[in-house]
């Protein structure tokens, strides 16, 4: 089968790999019908050292069940399913607590002999725990929005929960990528009254306004913080969704949280420490968030997508065939596209 | 009047200072009947650069109202009152939210022309907002426990709240000083089932066991983390109360929190960044806490002290006269005493 392999920074290839096949009785094999490129895929695209063995890519996908392991109970051939960006057994204590990314048997796509999602098929470990059936046909028009349940919408929702967004609260979202935009939608859905998007790309901040943002701050650093304070009676926001992961973003996030406020970070941290330890201490700013257990949120977020109320799939502004995936990486890295959908 | 002034590391003197007197109509003047030395006073005692002007010390005290400003409504001459370690107006939006340490008119004792508590008297700004009357006489036997409401018991309680201690949960407390010991009591009071105290001084950890700790871990660093994991089925604790503030303590705190757990930090941070940013992100460990709004907790914590159910005042293991305060600092710094009570 064909699948995407990254061999180093800027070096993404689609090539023949061994066909996905059942290995454990709890596996299914999925024919992928939609996948996409993630902002987090751009970190290795910028910086991965050359590696002759390469790394299988892609962790967001929808597909159709093709083969079913003999211990799989909830899925059958032909089911259309969405996969979260981590697989999990669905039964361990962490899965039961809704923290599927800490599943004792779980893991991430593309590592340790597990297929990546940017390809024609995947073997899905712990299929009962991992996959969620979708009540639609494989070419339904809702596919882009359903695909965001794999990662970006669940991650934006996790940022909002980690930042303790509450009805009537004030929120700032740092980052105008797909996760930040979904974070705006999630904060609105949770009842935030004021939602300030920090971003400098008009196409993206315009979409943020359509998703529910009330204010746009295009400044950066201390100037951005001053603008946010000016928009919030001088005190800052209750909740900050940190959707970037750079040190400067965290400094700004802590700076614009009001005393007693919370930062929900979902941007993968690019540095080993969280800055502004004294500022957050003196002002009682809590730092929450982390890797999003996207699996935990699919059932909750699904109904408003199915009934058309919410359309997080609008973050996809380009669709490419699998053969064109390298150009998709380039387009996202050059900020030509917010998020690229891949049709194998 | 006599009061304590620190002129540099190791240089604490009791000397004549201007008498406390009313300056604003919202002030009262308090004759101090009990004060004490705080673990946080030891940071400048270890490291303060020499300063010929000196710094007034002490932020925990009980006293009797002597003079009352004309706009004070809730206090009268003769009232016995406890002061939290920060003064606050009691009316601003942050006070109303229970975050009195972020009061827009608030501040800390010993700074900016405000008296310190290790002396014979203090001027109390915003007396209505700051002070809480106590239904006891000035020499009541409950005074040591009542005095902990100024800081250490409220701070331990804040650590437990910041760490989201819940009924039935597992808790670790890092630090066997007075705050850590009060943190054990607070965690027990909030219903924690397992409470592990990390400390190496038997006198202190013995008191922790009497306050409700279930386990003692005397190891440090990675060995301590291994012990905590061994005590918790391999996964770590739901809540960590970080009552030290050193970088190594924070590393351990994040290390021993279970996935999805929370660290409540109340140890004043001695470094500008919070370590282990990636570990906390991957495991969804939330970092909460900060400077404790002790004022917010006094009414809640008072009844069990008044009825004798809880005795946080047992953290005081030495009483000295004001003239002996320099020796009190030395005794705490040498760990001869857990916490020193001062009777002017």
XYZ file of C-alpha atoms in Angstrom:
688
model
C 0.000 0.000 0.000
C 0.997 3.662 -0.314
C 1.791 5.733 2.750
C 3.611 8.892 3.794
C 7.135 8.650 5.227
C 9.255 11.564 6.457
C 13.002 11.117 6.076
C 14.080 14.442 7.532
C 13.248 18.120 7.557
C 11.483 19.029 4.305
C 11.749 15.457 2.987
C 8.269 13.909 2.820
C 7.632 11.015 0.418
C 4.688 8.823 -0.493
C 5.924 5.327 -1.137
C 5.124 1.616 -0.973
C 5.038 0.148 2.532
C 3.887 -3.281 3.793
C 0.115 -3.663 3.648
C -1.736 -3.067 6.905
C -2.897 -6.418 8.302
C -4.333 -7.844 11.498
C -1.687 -8.673 14.106
C -3.646 -8.902 17.340
C -7.180 -10.230 17.831
C -8.229 -6.775 19.064
C -7.114 -5.083 15.803
C -9.108 -3.979 12.823
C -7.738 -2.931 9.452
C -9.162 0.286 8.158
C -9.217 1.581 4.585
C -8.608 5.287 4.991
C -11.073 7.607 3.287
C -9.957 10.949 4.755
C -6.827 12.057 6.550
C -5.018 15.320 6.958
C -1.845 17.162 7.893
C -1.486 18.520 11.421
C 0.255 21.655 12.613
C 2.287 19.359 14.858
C 3.541 17.529 11.725
C 5.259 20.778 10.838
C 7.662 20.549 13.808
C 9.531 17.544 12.314
C 9.007 19.028 8.828
C 11.098 21.986 10.034
C 13.653 20.218 12.183
C 13.811 16.413 11.869
C 17.386 15.113 11.467
C 17.879 12.946 8.362
C 16.892 9.323 9.077
C 17.318 6.626 6.442
C 14.545 4.513 7.999
C 12.068 7.357 7.928
C 9.037 7.983 10.067
C 5.440 7.117 9.139
C 3.245 10.197 9.289
C -0.370 11.113 10.005
C -2.546 10.709 13.089
C -5.965 12.040 12.053
C -8.201 9.894 9.886
C -11.595 8.506 9.020
C -11.969 5.163 7.305
C -14.023 2.086 6.550
C -13.496 -1.155 8.459
C -12.117 -3.824 6.104
C -10.928 -6.632 8.375
C -11.977 -7.387 11.947
C -9.937 -9.215 14.609
C -11.721 -12.090 16.327
C -11.945 -10.364 19.717
C -13.389 -7.123 18.358
C -16.976 -6.797 19.570
C -18.317 -3.375 18.574
C -17.213 -3.024 14.951
C -17.985 -4.834 11.726
C -16.782 -4.761 8.152
C -18.138 -1.696 6.343
C -18.459 0.554 9.397
C -17.407 4.153 8.828
C -15.314 5.216 11.817
C -13.250 8.115 13.109
C -9.959 7.557 14.975
C -8.540 9.881 17.623
C -4.859 10.813 17.342
C -3.901 8.202 19.945
C -5.123 4.627 20.274
C -6.294 3.348 23.645
C -7.839 0.235 25.134
C -10.906 2.039 26.481
C -10.907 -0.026 29.669
C -7.894 0.935 31.847
C -8.261 3.311 34.795
C -7.064 6.299 32.774
C -9.449 5.592 29.884
C -12.258 5.272 32.420
C -11.267 8.677 33.796
C -11.351 10.147 30.279
C -7.586 10.495 29.937
C -7.153 8.134 26.991
C -3.746 9.602 26.063
C -2.400 8.035 29.276
C -3.908 4.611 28.508
C -1.647 1.901 29.896
C -1.843 0.030 26.561
C -2.145 3.058 24.326
C 0.185 4.728 21.883
C 0.494 7.036 18.942
C 0.130 6.406 15.222
C 3.281 6.021 13.181
C 5.436 4.762 16.053
C 6.628 1.284 17.014
C 5.297 -0.613 14.034
C 1.907 1.093 14.028
C 0.841 2.613 10.719
C 0.404 6.347 10.186
C -2.806 7.936 8.976
C -1.483 9.614 5.839
C -1.770 6.459 3.773
C -4.202 4.025 2.195
C -4.830 1.870 5.260
C -3.960 1.366 8.921
C -3.950 -1.415 11.424
C -5.863 -0.090 14.452
C -4.818 -1.577 17.823
C -7.512 -1.886 20.514
C -10.131 -1.100 17.888
C -13.080 -1.327 20.303
C -11.509 1.263 22.571
C -10.086 3.469 19.869
C -12.635 3.890 17.069
C -16.016 5.598 17.077
C -18.569 4.584 14.411
C -20.125 7.442 12.465
C -23.773 7.257 11.297
C -22.951 8.525 7.812
C -21.780 7.188 4.473
C -18.106 7.336 3.600
C -18.488 10.308 1.245
C -20.860 12.358 3.369
C -20.498 16.110 3.003
C -19.865 16.345 6.757
C -16.538 14.515 6.435
C -14.277 17.566 6.960
C -16.000 18.471 10.232
C -16.124 14.844 11.365
C -12.404 14.551 10.665
C -11.660 17.379 13.129
C -12.831 15.025 15.891
C -9.569 13.138 15.354
C -7.561 15.969 16.785
C -7.992 19.687 16.251
C -11.549 20.123 17.507
C -10.988 17.783 20.461
C -7.708 19.550 21.174
C -9.340 22.979 21.058
C -12.038 21.640 23.386
C -9.343 20.268 25.713
C -7.652 23.675 25.768
C -10.960 25.265 26.740
C -11.549 22.700 29.494
C -7.943 22.998 30.697
C -8.398 26.781 30.828
C -11.667 26.269 32.743
C -13.806 28.235 30.291
C -17.130 28.916 31.987
C -20.397 30.549 30.917
C -20.017 34.328 30.793
C -16.239 34.245 31.056
C -13.580 36.125 29.115
C -11.209 34.071 26.992
C -8.094 34.661 24.921
C -6.908 32.197 22.299
C -3.225 32.329 21.363
C -2.635 30.940 17.889
C -4.740 31.195 14.752
C -3.994 27.723 13.426
C -6.655 25.032 13.167
C -6.421 24.199 16.884
C -6.738 27.840 17.916
C -9.737 28.279 15.617
C -11.364 25.155 17.040
C -10.532 26.507 20.492
C -12.573 29.607 19.684
C -15.492 27.392 18.677
C -15.127 25.266 21.812
C -14.954 28.303 24.093
C -18.080 29.728 22.494
C -19.819 26.390 22.860
C -18.930 26.346 26.573
C -20.542 29.749 27.019
C -17.653 32.224 26.945
C -18.899 35.784 26.480
C -15.749 37.509 25.279
C -13.309 35.608 23.057
C -10.153 37.387 21.947
C -8.169 35.703 19.175
C -4.478 36.577 19.021
C -3.311 36.129 15.452
C -1.917 38.031 12.513
C -3.375 36.295 9.480
C -6.609 37.953 8.371
C -7.980 34.842 6.617
C -7.634 32.955 9.883
C -8.805 35.634 12.280
C -11.789 36.267 9.982
C -12.728 32.609 10.385
C -12.191 32.960 14.149
C -14.761 35.767 14.152
C -17.204 33.475 12.337
C -16.456 30.740 14.899
C -17.393 33.089 17.744
C -14.430 35.356 18.496
C -15.426 38.854 19.604
C -12.063 40.617 19.247
C -8.881 40.233 17.225
C -5.450 41.206 18.580
C -2.780 41.222 15.867
C 0.005 42.561 18.081
C 2.569 40.287 19.716
C 4.399 40.145 23.030
C 3.965 42.987 25.497
C 1.916 44.992 22.976
C -0.528 42.120 22.652
C -0.790 41.883 26.433
C -1.538 45.596 26.668
C -4.265 45.259 24.043
C -5.848 42.310 25.843
C -5.811 44.210 29.128
C -7.350 47.235 27.417
C -10.144 44.963 26.139
C -10.772 43.493 29.608
C -11.005 46.448 31.949
C -7.289 46.323 32.662
C -7.250 42.927 34.336
C -6.831 40.227 31.666
C -8.976 37.224 30.833
C -10.296 34.381 32.948
C -9.057 31.734 30.511
C -6.216 31.558 28.012
C -6.050 28.816 25.372
C -2.354 28.431 24.491
C -2.353 26.751 21.081
C 1.228 27.347 19.932
C 3.765 25.886 22.375
C 6.555 28.425 21.914
C 8.111 30.099 24.952
C 6.983 33.571 23.874
C 3.407 32.315 23.599
C 3.515 30.962 27.143
C 4.941 34.231 28.456
C 2.080 36.081 26.796
C -0.465 33.514 27.984
C 0.524 33.934 31.636
C 0.791 37.693 31.200
C -2.771 38.114 29.900
C -4.492 35.806 32.388
C -6.264 37.752 35.086
C -5.376 37.024 38.731
C -6.916 33.673 39.558
C -7.201 32.826 35.841
C -6.121 29.686 34.025
C -3.985 28.873 31.012
C -4.956 25.736 29.090
C -1.968 24.730 27.022
C -2.299 22.382 24.080
C 0.580 23.649 21.962
C 3.300 20.988 22.208
C 5.959 22.645 24.393
C 9.118 23.450 22.467
C 11.151 24.282 25.593
C 11.757 22.260 28.777
C 10.391 24.810 31.259
C 7.309 26.973 31.706
C 8.357 30.618 31.974
C 7.092 33.317 34.338
C 6.963 31.022 37.393
C 6.871 33.966 39.789
C 4.273 35.940 37.855
C 1.933 32.968 37.741
C 2.544 32.327 41.463
C 1.934 35.888 42.640
C -1.235 36.147 40.558
C -2.484 32.601 41.183
C -2.581 31.727 37.497
C -3.117 27.994 37.034
C -1.399 26.163 34.171
C -3.608 23.376 32.868
C -4.021 21.383 29.695
C -1.673 18.964 27.977
C -1.990 16.318 25.287
C -5.690 16.165 24.488
C -7.539 12.898 25.082
C -9.459 13.432 21.842
C -11.137 10.038 22.225
C -12.882 11.250 25.387
C -14.674 14.065 23.583
C -15.910 12.503 20.347
C -19.358 11.449 21.557
C -19.920 14.825 23.226
C -18.857 16.914 20.219
C -20.424 14.731 17.531
C -24.144 15.681 17.670
C -23.675 19.369 16.781
C -21.580 18.336 13.795
C -24.158 15.794 12.620
C -27.015 18.284 12.883
C -24.995 21.017 11.176
C -24.980 23.422 14.116
C -21.184 23.605 14.177
C -18.784 23.270 11.269
C -15.253 22.936 12.589
C -14.325 21.399 9.212
C -14.137 24.922 7.813
C -10.534 24.925 9.043
C -9.757 22.777 5.994
C -9.072 25.157 3.118
C -7.316 22.775 0.756
C -7.867 19.176 -0.356
C -5.148 17.101 -2.001
C -4.679 13.515 -3.140
C -2.291 11.303 -1.175
C 0.284 11.595 -3.957
C 0.404 15.352 -3.344
C 1.051 15.199 0.388
C 4.545 16.706 0.188
C 3.077 19.814 -1.385
C 0.465 19.855 1.362
C 3.195 20.045 3.997
C 4.843 22.868 2.097
C 1.564 24.777 1.755
C 0.875 24.589 5.482
C 4.442 25.441 6.386
C 4.287 28.480 4.082
C 0.932 29.393 5.640
C -0.748 29.172 2.225
C -3.237 26.795 3.822
C -4.655 26.619 7.347
C -5.122 22.860 7.216
C -4.870 20.386 4.370
C -7.254 17.466 3.912
C -5.891 14.343 2.195
C -8.036 11.989 0.092
C -6.188 8.752 -0.627
C 7.497 51.262 69.963
C 9.723 48.225 69.485
C 9.725 46.281 66.237
C 11.847 43.850 64.240
C 14.038 45.164 61.422
C 16.229 43.049 59.159
C 19.352 44.762 57.840
C 20.738 41.912 55.802
C 21.308 38.164 55.854
C 21.593 37.002 59.445
C 21.179 40.557 60.797
C 17.841 40.833 62.621
C 17.391 43.525 65.285
C 14.610 44.656 67.584
C 14.726 48.415 67.883
C 12.716 51.597 68.384
C 10.585 52.630 65.431
C 7.909 55.346 65.099
C 4.722 54.433 66.931
C 1.940 52.954 64.821
C -0.815 55.570 64.369
C -3.915 56.150 62.289
C -3.162 57.602 58.852
C -6.315 56.851 56.869
C -9.917 56.857 58.116
C -10.137 53.152 57.205
C -7.186 52.240 59.472
C -7.113 50.778 62.920
C -4.127 50.560 65.219
C -3.623 47.166 66.750
C -1.635 46.237 69.844
C -0.035 42.934 68.920
C -0.517 40.082 71.363
C 0.888 37.203 69.289
C 3.061 37.090 66.197
C 5.503 34.600 64.745
C 8.336 33.884 62.364
C 7.532 32.442 58.944
C 9.517 29.994 56.843
C 9.412 32.651 54.132
C 11.213 35.062 56.505
C 14.151 32.675 56.266
C 14.728 33.441 52.572
C 15.911 37.038 53.317
C 17.540 35.764 56.530
C 19.711 33.597 54.281
C 20.294 35.952 51.374
C 19.252 39.596 51.894
C 21.943 42.064 50.754
C 22.990 44.515 53.471
C 20.619 47.516 53.555
C 21.234 50.413 55.939
C 17.522 51.328 55.960
C 16.460 47.819 56.911
C 13.215 46.019 56.303
C 10.374 45.676 58.808
C 9.536 42.032 59.399
C 6.549 39.874 60.305
C 3.240 39.249 58.575
C 1.321 36.911 60.912
C -0.298 38.341 64.025
C -3.192 38.556 66.411
C -3.888 41.714 68.373
C -6.299 43.959 70.200
C -7.829 47.010 68.529
C -6.548 50.172 70.237
C -7.561 53.019 67.897
C -10.277 53.056 65.248
C -10.414 55.252 62.137
C -13.655 57.184 61.628
C -14.749 55.187 58.555
C -14.222 51.764 60.148
C -17.608 50.141 60.641
C -17.111 46.571 61.855
C -14.458 46.926 64.570
C -14.279 48.642 67.939
C -11.654 49.293 70.576
C -10.913 46.114 72.529
C -11.773 43.640 69.768
C -9.409 40.676 69.529
C -8.644 40.128 65.837
C -6.516 38.004 63.530
C -4.823 39.485 60.453
C -4.045 37.558 57.277
C -0.560 37.987 55.814
C -1.804 40.529 53.279
C -4.185 43.422 53.818
C -7.104 43.930 51.440
C -10.120 46.191 51.060
C -12.635 43.343 51.064
C -14.772 44.999 48.402
C -12.913 44.938 45.055
C -13.718 42.355 42.404
C -10.811 40.124 43.422
C -11.738 40.220 47.119
C -15.290 39.345 46.131
C -13.912 36.387 44.180
C -11.927 35.267 47.234
C -8.533 36.266 45.830
C -7.659 38.874 48.450
C -3.935 38.747 47.646
C -4.796 40.392 44.317
C -6.875 43.148 45.955
C -6.568 46.344 43.914
C -5.876 48.318 47.122
C -4.093 45.567 49.003
C -0.498 45.005 49.994
C 1.855 43.212 52.305
C 3.005 43.994 55.829
C 6.391 45.617 56.254
C 6.440 47.269 52.823
C 5.808 50.845 51.714
C 5.395 52.438 55.118
C 3.179 49.689 56.512
C 4.300 48.180 59.808
C 5.452 44.587 60.172
C 3.891 42.126 62.558
C 6.967 41.245 64.630
C 6.557 44.296 66.850
C 4.444 45.872 69.540
C 1.805 47.416 67.278
C 0.723 47.847 63.660
C -1.350 50.256 61.649
C -3.833 48.092 59.707
C -4.987 49.552 56.365
C -8.519 48.687 55.206
C -9.240 47.275 58.631
C -12.831 46.277 57.823
C -11.658 44.213 54.874
C -8.524 42.846 56.477
C -9.240 41.831 60.071
C -11.448 39.077 61.435
C -12.723 39.399 65.043
C -12.169 36.359 67.240
C -14.723 35.371 69.910
C -12.050 34.760 72.552
C -10.046 36.713 75.111
C -6.561 37.903 74.230
C -4.815 35.191 76.256
C -7.028 32.260 75.267
C -5.269 28.911 75.123
C -6.340 28.588 71.478
C -4.056 31.462 70.439
C -1.389 29.325 68.696
C -3.965 27.608 66.490
C -5.818 30.863 65.835
C -2.529 32.475 64.817
C -2.043 29.873 62.056
C -5.047 31.435 60.314
C -2.754 34.367 59.486
C -0.761 32.298 57.081
C 0.388 28.705 57.453
C -2.952 26.970 57.872
C -4.600 29.100 55.189
C -1.609 28.503 52.952
C -1.742 24.747 53.509
C -5.460 24.872 52.736
C -4.748 26.875 49.573
C -2.204 24.262 48.491
C -4.824 21.568 48.965
C -7.429 23.537 46.994
C -4.868 24.378 44.289
C -4.021 20.672 44.073
C -7.765 19.864 43.852
C -7.758 17.511 46.818
C -11.030 15.594 46.749
C -12.691 13.038 49.018
C -11.027 9.654 48.664
C -8.050 10.982 46.749
C -4.340 10.297 47.133
C -2.139 13.221 48.127
C 1.570 13.900 48.537
C 2.873 16.836 50.549
C 6.378 18.046 49.733
C 7.950 19.862 52.663
C 7.696 19.166 56.380
C 7.716 22.798 57.518
C 4.714 24.417 59.160
C 2.965 24.958 55.809
C 3.471 21.356 54.739
C 2.185 20.098 58.090
C -0.870 22.352 57.804
C -1.255 21.083 54.243
C -1.521 17.554 55.607
C -4.247 18.707 58.001
C -6.069 20.558 55.222
C -5.902 17.579 52.866
C -7.291 15.303 55.567
C -10.035 17.823 56.301
C -10.971 17.838 52.587
C -11.334 14.067 52.634
C -8.076 12.742 51.200
C -7.683 9.029 51.875
C -3.952 8.590 51.401
C -1.593 11.398 52.447
C 2.128 10.908 51.889
C 4.425 13.400 53.618
C 7.849 13.855 52.024
C 10.261 14.983 54.709
C 13.371 13.924 56.560
C 12.912 15.315 60.067
C 11.292 12.759 62.358
C 9.882 15.350 64.777
C 8.082 16.954 61.874
C 6.960 13.847 60.051
C 5.723 12.421 63.374
C 3.520 15.497 63.731
C 2.414 15.012 60.125
C 1.246 11.508 61.035
C -0.740 12.975 63.926
C -2.209 15.566 61.532
C -3.450 12.795 59.224
C -0.574 11.634 57.049
C -0.684 7.930 56.211
C 2.852 7.465 54.885
C 6.271 9.078 55.287
C 8.828 9.225 52.480
C 12.243 10.348 53.698
C 14.003 9.860 50.363
C 14.646 12.716 47.941
C 14.624 13.208 44.194
C 14.152 10.188 41.953
C 14.253 7.817 44.950
C 11.400 9.714 46.560
C 9.410 9.516 43.333
C 9.950 5.773 43.145
C 8.761 5.378 46.739
C 5.628 7.434 46.074
C 4.850 5.400 42.971
C 5.373 2.190 44.943
C 2.860 3.462 47.500
C 0.285 4.324 44.814
C 0.051 1.280 42.594
C 2.764 2.618 40.304
C 0.872 5.666 39.056
C 1.498 8.556 41.472
C -0.924 10.699 43.447
C -3.939 12.736 42.391
C -2.738 15.839 44.220
C 0.669 17.195 45.203
C 1.050 20.047 47.691
C 4.373 21.726 46.874
C 5.310 23.600 50.064
C 8.991 24.365 49.433
C 9.520 26.396 46.251
C 12.891 25.011 45.194
C 13.401 23.726 41.650
C 14.131 20.173 42.823
C 10.875 20.148 44.773
C 8.919 21.155 41.684
C 10.627 18.465 39.606
C 9.617 15.888 42.210
C 6.105 17.336 42.495
C 5.449 16.966 38.770
C 7.143 13.570 38.719
C 4.924 12.067 41.433
C 1.609 13.430 40.167
C -0.393 10.776 38.383
C -1.553 11.460 34.802
C -4.353 14.003 35.043
C -3.207 15.008 38.541
C -2.578 18.460 39.946
C 0.263 20.208 41.752
C -0.768 22.982 44.158
C 2.289 25.113 44.751
C 2.523 27.462 47.709
C 6.293 27.441 48.212
C 7.521 30.836 47.005
C 9.305 30.001 43.724
C 13.061 30.495 43.955
C 13.616 30.138 40.209
C 12.033 31.971 37.263
C 10.641 28.906 35.452
C 8.633 25.801 36.249
C 10.636 22.711 35.242
C 9.446 19.563 33.465
C 7.197 21.401 31.007
C 7.072 18.418 28.661
C 6.462 15.847 31.382
C 3.542 17.837 32.766
C 2.181 18.346 29.235
C 2.366 14.703 28.157
C 0.745 13.540 31.410
C -1.772 16.389 31.701
C -0.500 17.473 35.106
C -2.014 20.824 36.064
C 0.063 23.367 38.007
C -2.145 25.353 40.384
C -1.761 27.329 43.558
C 0.139 30.531 44.232
C 0.167 33.137 46.998
C -2.590 32.065 49.372
C -5.495 34.444 49.928
C -5.461 33.573 53.630
C -8.183 36.150 54.313
C -10.616 34.134 52.184
C -10.338 31.051 54.350
C -10.449 32.368 57.924
C -14.204 32.077 58.473
C -14.242 28.573 56.954
C -11.322 27.239 58.990
C -12.158 28.990 62.282
C -14.971 26.812 63.722
C -12.916 23.597 64.010
C -10.213 25.544 65.819
C -12.694 27.146 68.212
C -14.323 23.810 69.059
C -10.957 22.096 69.457
C -11.415 19.576 66.643
C -8.236 20.703 64.875
C -5.085 22.095 66.428
C -2.854 23.490 63.685
C -1.122 25.532 66.399
C 0.870 22.430 67.283
C 3.296 23.548 64.578
C 4.569 26.093 67.120
C 7.219 24.358 69.189
C 8.919 27.379 70.722
C 7.721 30.669 72.224
C 9.994 33.671 72.651
C 9.665 37.295 73.743
C 10.005 40.015 71.102
C 13.478 40.859 72.397
C 14.592 37.336 71.507
C 13.403 37.370 67.910
C 16.909 37.187 66.418
C 17.459 33.905 68.205
C 14.084 32.723 66.930
C 15.223 33.248 63.339
C 18.405 31.338 64.071
C 16.504 28.459 65.682
C 14.194 28.078 62.691
C 17.052 28.421 60.220
C 18.980 25.726 62.102
C 15.819 23.571 62.155
C 15.875 23.492 65.944
C 12.298 24.759 65.827
C 9.490 24.115 63.335
C 7.871 27.482 63.956
C 8.506 30.133 66.579
C 5.740 32.098 68.296
C 6.558 35.626 69.462
C 4.919 37.282 72.481
C 5.680 40.995 72.550
